[in-house]
């Protein structure tokens, strides 16, 4: 058997499925579930002691991770003591009720030793109150520093001109609060690209990304061309631990499919990596190239609705259509 090229260097804990928002573009399973901080610590301990370990980073996702602050504090402290680097905490920034609550919670995370990025998901899909987002951003800068905050934003495909204009006005307001200047490199056709807010000791990157569609969405296969294989270079080589304890090999939204599960948080790392090596869907993504799935579908006369330039959408399509059909990959 050819060795699978899946080689994880990070663990992302989606520590809870709970969230205070209900965004239309969110793919996260809303079934109530929470990870155990004790299980997460044991998992990191196992990773640290595993021979030939390549896992160096820890990140946090959800649901909304700030709804389980005790988990964050426990795991951050352990990861810091064991020499792990931190990636980011992904948040909607709207989980708090009062400014006192906001600053107290952020201070706890800071005091625990977190020195990664606070990644704010802010766009029309989340539909947060602008003043609340400005206060969240200012509080992160106040408690951490001017380089901790980043903004991840999905451009609204069906209302690019109006949505882009409104969002950029919001960024201008934030920029004025930090006495910064804005620079933009945005694709006028898609609304995607990069914006930055810079000031004295301030740098806030803003990533404007295209909306993604699950395979069942009517807009999923309306692209003019197919995606290019990157062997999951973007969202991959990660152990993504779902709130249920299931582990997937990437942070792309298709990781909700059972076809990509490679173990549980209570399994040994040896077992998880062995499962990944034997998982034919994982091997298709990381070794053969996901585009090979197009030929496999056609060979088996499984109709494809159209083309997609998003590999996660196509991955989701294969996982849903095949539903455990192991013979497909042969």
Tab-separated table of C-alpha atoms in Angstrom:
chain	number	residue	atom	x	y	z
A	1	UNK	CA	0.000	0.000	0.000
A	2	UNK	CA	1.330	3.403	-0.965
A	3	UNK	CA	1.904	5.652	2.030
A	4	UNK	CA	-0.784	8.295	2.489
A	5	UNK	CA	0.566	11.847	2.359
A	6	UNK	CA	-1.654	13.001	5.194
A	7	UNK	CA	0.773	14.386	7.769
A	8	UNK	CA	-1.006	16.508	10.418
A	9	UNK	CA	0.816	19.367	12.114
A	10	UNK	CA	-2.106	20.888	14.037
A	11	UNK	CA	-5.053	19.964	16.240
A	12	UNK	CA	-8.184	22.090	16.029
A	13	UNK	CA	-10.696	21.535	18.810
A	14	UNK	CA	-14.272	22.384	17.826
A	15	UNK	CA	-15.046	22.393	21.503
A	16	UNK	CA	-18.800	22.964	21.382
A	17	UNK	CA	-21.660	22.880	18.890
A	18	UNK	CA	-23.457	25.614	20.855
A	19	UNK	CA	-23.707	29.004	19.181
A	20	UNK	CA	-25.647	32.180	19.849
A	21	UNK	CA	-26.104	32.827	16.098
A	22	UNK	CA	-27.865	30.906	13.347
A	23	UNK	CA	-26.043	31.829	10.148
A	24	UNK	CA	-27.463	30.713	6.813
A	25	UNK	CA	-24.066	29.678	5.434
A	26	UNK	CA	-23.007	27.587	8.451
A	27	UNK	CA	-22.508	23.839	7.967
A	28	UNK	CA	-21.797	22.900	11.590
A	29	UNK	CA	-23.902	20.120	13.072
A	30	UNK	CA	-26.205	21.815	15.619
A	31	UNK	CA	-26.839	18.664	17.696
A	32	UNK	CA	-25.922	19.715	21.273
A	33	UNK	CA	-22.482	18.371	22.140
A	34	UNK	CA	-19.359	19.499	23.988
A	35	UNK	CA	-15.824	18.204	24.161
A	36	UNK	CA	-14.289	17.292	27.484
A	37	UNK	CA	-11.313	19.483	28.404
A	38	UNK	CA	-9.808	16.481	30.176
A	39	UNK	CA	-10.028	14.396	26.983
A	40	UNK	CA	-8.464	17.263	25.004
A	41	UNK	CA	-5.530	17.508	27.424
A	42	UNK	CA	-4.983	13.746	27.297
A	43	UNK	CA	-5.082	13.900	23.510
A	44	UNK	CA	-2.438	16.625	23.377
A	45	UNK	CA	-0.314	14.708	25.860
A	46	UNK	CA	-0.509	11.663	23.602
A	47	UNK	CA	0.432	13.790	20.569
A	48	UNK	CA	3.410	15.276	22.406
A	49	UNK	CA	4.728	11.844	23.404
A	50	UNK	CA	4.096	10.120	20.079
A	51	UNK	CA	7.328	9.051	18.306
A	52	UNK	CA	8.018	11.182	15.252
A	53	UNK	CA	5.338	13.656	16.339
A	54	UNK	CA	4.749	16.491	13.857
A	55	UNK	CA	1.853	18.191	15.658
A	56	UNK	CA	3.025	21.596	16.808
A	57	UNK	CA	-0.043	23.871	16.766
A	58	UNK	CA	-3.382	24.082	18.576
A	59	UNK	CA	-6.442	26.012	17.426
A	60	UNK	CA	-10.052	26.410	18.568
A	61	UNK	CA	-13.335	26.479	16.704
A	62	UNK	CA	-16.986	25.652	17.301
A	63	UNK	CA	-19.903	26.419	17.411
A	64	UNK	CA	-18.861	29.443	19.367
A	65	UNK	CA	-15.774	28.567	21.449
A	66	UNK	CA	-16.194	31.479	23.871
A	67	UNK	CA	-19.363	29.796	25.144
A	68	UNK	CA	-17.071	27.270	26.860
A	69	UNK	CA	-14.381	29.462	28.386
A	70	UNK	CA	-13.367	26.887	31.005
A	71	UNK	CA	-12.371	24.480	28.227
A	72	UNK	CA	-10.320	27.181	26.524
A	73	UNK	CA	-8.473	28.131	29.695
A	74	UNK	CA	-7.671	24.531	30.663
A	75	UNK	CA	-6.392	23.498	27.238
A	76	UNK	CA	-4.521	26.759	26.598
A	77	UNK	CA	-2.627	26.450	29.877
A	78	UNK	CA	-1.663	22.842	29.162
A	79	UNK	CA	-0.659	23.551	25.558
A	80	UNK	CA	1.474	26.483	26.690
A	81	UNK	CA	3.248	24.412	29.343
A	82	UNK	CA	3.979	21.683	26.799
A	83	UNK	CA	5.426	24.029	24.196
A	84	UNK	CA	2.664	23.927	21.581
A	85	UNK	CA	2.191	26.975	19.371
A	86	UNK	CA	-1.240	28.556	19.058
A	87	UNK	CA	-3.057	29.100	15.786
A	88	UNK	CA	-6.357	30.957	16.261
A	89	UNK	CA	-9.629	31.087	18.144
A	90	UNK	CA	-12.412	31.525	15.588
A	91	UNK	CA	-15.321	33.531	16.998
A	92	UNK	CA	-18.406	35.443	15.911
A	93	UNK	CA	-17.513	38.156	18.435
A	94	UNK	CA	-21.148	38.530	19.529
A	95	UNK	CA	-21.312	36.021	22.393
A	96	UNK	CA	-21.034	38.578	25.221
A	97	UNK	CA	-23.786	40.547	26.943
A	98	UNK	CA	-21.919	43.424	28.586
A	99	UNK	CA	-18.587	45.130	28.025
A	100	UNK	CA	-17.537	43.976	31.478
A	101	UNK	CA	-18.323	40.381	30.509
A	102	UNK	CA	-16.393	40.784	27.247
A	103	UNK	CA	-13.247	42.244	28.793
A	104	UNK	CA	-13.272	39.844	31.733
A	105	UNK	CA	-13.485	36.828	29.410
A	106	UNK	CA	-10.805	38.077	27.030
A	107	UNK	CA	-8.552	38.818	30.017
A	108	UNK	CA	-8.930	35.220	31.214
A	109	UNK	CA	-7.790	33.958	27.818
A	110	UNK	CA	-4.867	36.379	27.824
A	111	UNK	CA	-3.856	35.420	31.379
A	112	UNK	CA	-3.998	31.720	30.442
A	113	UNK	CA	-1.172	32.446	27.982
A	114	UNK	CA	-2.899	32.457	24.591
A	115	UNK	CA	-0.746	34.328	22.061
A	116	UNK	CA	-2.312	33.216	18.774
A	117	UNK	CA	-4.842	35.060	16.648
A	118	UNK	CA	-8.383	36.026	17.597
A	119	UNK	CA	-10.152	35.438	14.266
A	120	UNK	CA	-13.409	37.351	14.036
A	121	UNK	CA	-15.958	36.039	11.516
A	122	UNK	CA	-17.767	39.225	10.494
A	123	UNK	CA	-20.009	39.607	7.440
A	124	UNK	CA	-23.624	39.917	6.311
A	125	UNK	CA	-24.229	36.211	6.877
A	126	UNK	CA	-23.431	36.591	10.588
A	127	UNK	CA	-25.370	39.874	10.607
A	128	UNK	CA	-23.816	41.165	13.830
A	129	UNK	CA	-24.490	44.585	15.272
A	130	UNK	CA	-21.774	46.929	13.977
A	131	UNK	CA	-21.246	48.785	17.248
A	132	UNK	CA	-20.885	45.488	19.068
A	133	UNK	CA	-18.259	44.315	16.587
A	134	UNK	CA	-16.322	47.575	16.900
A	135	UNK	CA	-16.310	47.225	20.683
A	136	UNK	CA	-15.188	43.601	20.391
A	137	UNK	CA	-12.294	44.590	18.124
A	138	UNK	CA	-11.244	47.444	20.372
A	139	UNK	CA	-11.329	45.160	23.414
A	140	UNK	CA	-9.104	42.554	21.726
A	141	UNK	CA	-6.593	45.288	20.855
A	142	UNK	CA	-6.741	46.696	24.388
A	143	UNK	CA	-6.254	43.386	26.200
A	144	UNK	CA	-3.893	41.646	23.775
A	145	UNK	CA	-2.178	43.952	21.276
A	146	UNK	CA	-2.641	45.530	17.870
A	147	UNK	CA	-1.529	42.409	15.999
A	148	UNK	CA	-3.766	39.760	17.582
A	149	UNK	CA	-7.015	40.485	15.749
A	150	UNK	CA	-7.814	39.249	12.248
A	151	UNK	CA	-11.126	39.379	10.418
A	152	UNK	CA	-12.481	36.584	8.241
A	153	UNK	CA	-15.362	37.706	6.063
A	154	UNK	CA	-17.488	36.009	3.405
A	155	UNK	CA	-18.496	38.198	0.461
A	156	UNK	CA	-22.193	38.040	-0.334
A	157	UNK	CA	-22.374	36.689	-3.878
A	158	UNK	CA	-25.859	37.924	-4.802
A	159	UNK	CA	-25.411	41.446	-3.473
A	160	UNK	CA	-21.751	42.234	-4.086
A	161	UNK	CA	-21.981	45.950	-4.735
A	162	UNK	CA	-24.280	46.796	-1.835
A	163	UNK	CA	-22.779	44.351	0.661
A	164	UNK	CA	-19.185	45.257	-0.167
A	165	UNK	CA	-19.960	48.950	0.175
A	166	UNK	CA	-21.639	48.461	3.561
A	167	UNK	CA	-18.891	46.211	4.900
A	168	UNK	CA	-16.132	48.577	3.825
A	169	UNK	CA	-17.965	51.421	5.592
A	170	UNK	CA	-17.918	49.331	8.759
A	171	UNK	CA	-14.179	48.791	8.359
A	172	UNK	CA	-13.697	52.514	7.856
A	173	UNK	CA	-15.445	53.099	11.172
A	174	UNK	CA	-13.165	50.577	12.879
A	175	UNK	CA	-10.140	52.165	11.231
A	176	UNK	CA	-11.128	55.605	12.506
A	177	UNK	CA	-11.361	54.220	16.049
A	178	UNK	CA	-7.735	53.023	15.924
A	179	UNK	CA	-6.474	56.034	13.952
A	180	UNK	CA	-5.550	53.714	11.119
A	181	UNK	CA	-5.550	53.709	7.345
A	182	UNK	CA	-7.129	51.170	5.020
A	183	UNK	CA	-5.573	49.512	1.999
A	184	UNK	CA	-7.567	47.244	-0.314
A	185	UNK	CA	-6.931	44.691	-3.000
A	186	UNK	CA	-10.416	43.505	-3.912
A	187	UNK	CA	-11.724	41.714	-7.011
A	188	UNK	CA	-14.613	43.900	-8.200
A	189	UNK	CA	-16.402	40.955	-9.813
A	190	UNK	CA	-16.364	38.675	-6.769
A	191	UNK	CA	-15.906	41.044	-3.837
A	192	UNK	CA	-13.122	38.817	-2.573
A	193	UNK	CA	-9.564	39.713	-1.713
A	194	UNK	CA	-7.543	41.332	1.053
A	195	UNK	CA	-8.024	44.477	3.120
A	196	UNK	CA	-5.774	45.736	5.893
A	197	UNK	CA	-6.140	48.327	8.623
A	198	UNK	CA	-2.835	49.777	9.756
A	199	UNK	CA	-1.950	52.301	12.418
A	200	UNK	CA	0.642	52.874	15.095
A	201	UNK	CA	1.326	49.376	16.488
A	202	UNK	CA	-1.846	48.178	14.721
A	203	UNK	CA	-2.208	45.702	11.892
A	204	UNK	CA	-5.577	44.050	11.254
A	205	UNK	CA	-5.751	41.769	8.198
A	206	UNK	CA	-9.197	41.278	6.662
A	207	UNK	CA	-9.704	38.251	4.422
A	208	UNK	CA	-12.701	38.477	2.077
A	209	UNK	CA	-13.453	34.974	0.829
A	210	UNK	CA	-16.134	33.566	-1.506
A	211	UNK	CA	-19.228	31.910	-0.124
A	212	UNK	CA	-19.051	28.112	-0.131
A	213	UNK	CA	-21.920	25.743	-0.811
A	214	UNK	CA	-22.653	22.262	0.436
A	215	UNK	CA	-23.250	19.727	-2.331
A	216	UNK	CA	-27.037	19.771	-1.928
A	217	UNK	CA	-27.315	23.545	-2.444
A	218	UNK	CA	-28.795	24.625	-5.788
A	219	UNK	CA	-25.835	26.982	-6.297
A	220	UNK	CA	-23.165	24.357	-5.632
A	221	UNK	CA	-22.433	23.294	-9.215
A	222	UNK	CA	-22.806	26.493	-11.236
A	223	UNK	CA	-19.136	27.271	-11.840
A	224	UNK	CA	-17.729	27.671	-15.333
A	225	UNK	CA	-14.696	25.540	-14.559
A	226	UNK	CA	-13.540	22.792	-12.238
A	227	UNK	CA	-11.359	23.373	-9.192
A	228	UNK	CA	-7.629	22.755	-9.337
A	229	UNK	CA	-6.217	19.986	-7.186
A	230	UNK	CA	-4.146	21.201	-4.255
A	231	UNK	CA	-4.205	17.900	-2.318
A	232	UNK	CA	-5.977	19.692	0.541
A	233	UNK	CA	-3.052	22.044	1.026
A	234	UNK	CA	-5.415	24.750	2.274
A	235	UNK	CA	-7.701	23.158	4.895
A	236	UNK	CA	-5.806	19.910	5.326
A	237	UNK	CA	-3.103	18.174	7.356
A	238	UNK	CA	-5.087	18.949	10.492
A	239	UNK	CA	-6.703	16.780	13.116
A	240	UNK	CA	-10.085	18.451	13.424
A	241	UNK	CA	-11.812	17.249	16.580
A	242	UNK	CA	-15.579	17.684	16.382
A	243	UNK	CA	-17.663	18.418	19.506
A	244	UNK	CA	-18.802	14.771	19.333
A	245	UNK	CA	-15.176	13.614	19.605
A	246	UNK	CA	-15.028	12.427	15.995
A	247	UNK	CA	-11.822	13.374	14.197
A	248	UNK	CA	-11.525	14.430	10.547
A	249	UNK	CA	-8.355	15.121	8.520
A	250	UNK	CA	-9.188	18.732	7.565
A	251	UNK	CA	-11.112	21.830	8.624
A	252	UNK	CA	-13.110	22.120	5.378
A	253	UNK	CA	-16.882	21.921	5.797
A	254	UNK	CA	-17.030	18.471	4.162
A	255	UNK	CA	-15.440	17.124	7.351
A	256	UNK	CA	-18.950	16.680	8.786
A	257	UNK	CA	-19.273	13.549	6.610
A	258	UNK	CA	-18.652	10.167	8.218
A	259	UNK	CA	-16.613	9.132	5.181
A	260	UNK	CA	-13.859	11.460	6.435
A	261	UNK	CA	-13.878	10.366	10.080
A	262	UNK	CA	-10.584	8.729	11.043
A	263	UNK	CA	-11.105	8.106	14.750
A	264	UNK	CA	-12.219	9.518	18.087
A	265	UNK	CA	-10.501	11.772	20.591
A	266	UNK	CA	-10.173	8.754	22.887
A	267	UNK	CA	-8.283	6.709	20.261
A	268	UNK	CA	-4.518	6.489	20.157
A	269	UNK	CA	-2.719	8.713	17.652
A	270	UNK	CA	-1.256	5.567	16.116
A	271	UNK	CA	-4.778	4.264	15.462
A	272	UNK	CA	-5.949	7.591	14.022
A	273	UNK	CA	-3.019	7.835	11.598
A	274	UNK	CA	-3.476	4.190	10.603
A	275	UNK	CA	-7.158	4.830	9.939
A	276	UNK	CA	-6.230	7.842	7.805
A	277	UNK	CA	-3.803	5.752	5.790
A	278	UNK	CA	-6.489	3.132	5.177
A	279	UNK	CA	-9.327	5.590	4.500
A	280	UNK	CA	-9.900	5.633	0.744
A	281	UNK	CA	-11.551	9.045	0.768
A	282	UNK	CA	-8.579	10.529	2.617
A	283	UNK	CA	-6.208	8.897	0.154
A	284	UNK	CA	-8.187	10.316	-2.757
A	285	UNK	CA	-7.860	13.827	-1.313
A	286	UNK	CA	-4.228	13.683	-0.241
A	287	UNK	CA	-2.593	11.247	-2.616
A	288	UNK	CA	-4.494	10.687	-5.865
A	289	UNK	CA	-6.052	14.144	-6.071
A	290	UNK	CA	-9.725	14.901	-5.562
A	291	UNK	CA	-10.230	15.663	-9.267
A	292	UNK	CA	-9.732	11.950	-9.923
A	293	UNK	CA	-13.160	11.582	-8.366
A	294	UNK	CA	-14.699	13.229	-11.436
A	295	UNK	CA	-13.497	10.362	-13.628
A	296	UNK	CA	-14.550	7.778	-11.043
A	297	UNK	CA	-18.074	9.214	-10.900
A	298	UNK	CA	-18.396	9.241	-14.688
A	299	UNK	CA	-16.990	5.729	-14.929
A	300	UNK	CA	-19.767	4.511	-12.615
A	301	UNK	CA	-22.443	6.566	-14.368
A	302	UNK	CA	-23.107	8.682	-11.295
A	303	UNK	CA	-24.442	12.037	-12.593
A	304	UNK	CA	-22.689	15.256	-11.556
A	305	UNK	CA	-24.973	18.349	-11.398
A	306	UNK	CA	-22.379	20.609	-13.033
A	307	UNK	CA	-18.947	22.053	-12.278
A	308	UNK	CA	-17.627	23.527	-9.034
A	309	UNK	CA	-14.447	25.485	-8.410
A	310	UNK	CA	-14.594	24.581	-4.706
A	311	UNK	CA	-12.865	21.275	-3.826
A	312	UNK	CA	-14.725	21.118	-0.487
A	313	UNK	CA	-18.065	21.186	-2.328
A	314	UNK	CA	-16.962	18.319	-4.549
A	315	UNK	CA	-15.574	16.402	-1.583
A	316	UNK	CA	-18.926	16.839	0.147
A	317	UNK	CA	-20.698	15.603	-2.998
A	318	UNK	CA	-18.635	12.416	-3.198
A	319	UNK	CA	-19.082	11.683	0.503
A	320	UNK	CA	-22.847	12.163	0.297
A	321	UNK	CA	-23.380	10.259	-2.959
A	322	UNK	CA	-21.314	7.232	-2.120
A	323	UNK	CA	-22.365	6.886	1.504
A	324	UNK	CA	-19.789	4.218	2.363
A	325	UNK	CA	-19.485	2.543	-1.054
A	326	UNK	CA	-15.888	1.378	-0.755
A	327	UNK	CA	-15.891	-0.084	-4.271
A	328	UNK	CA	-16.084	3.421	-5.754
A	329	UNK	CA	-12.428	4.198	-5.086
A	330	UNK	CA	-11.021	1.072	-6.756
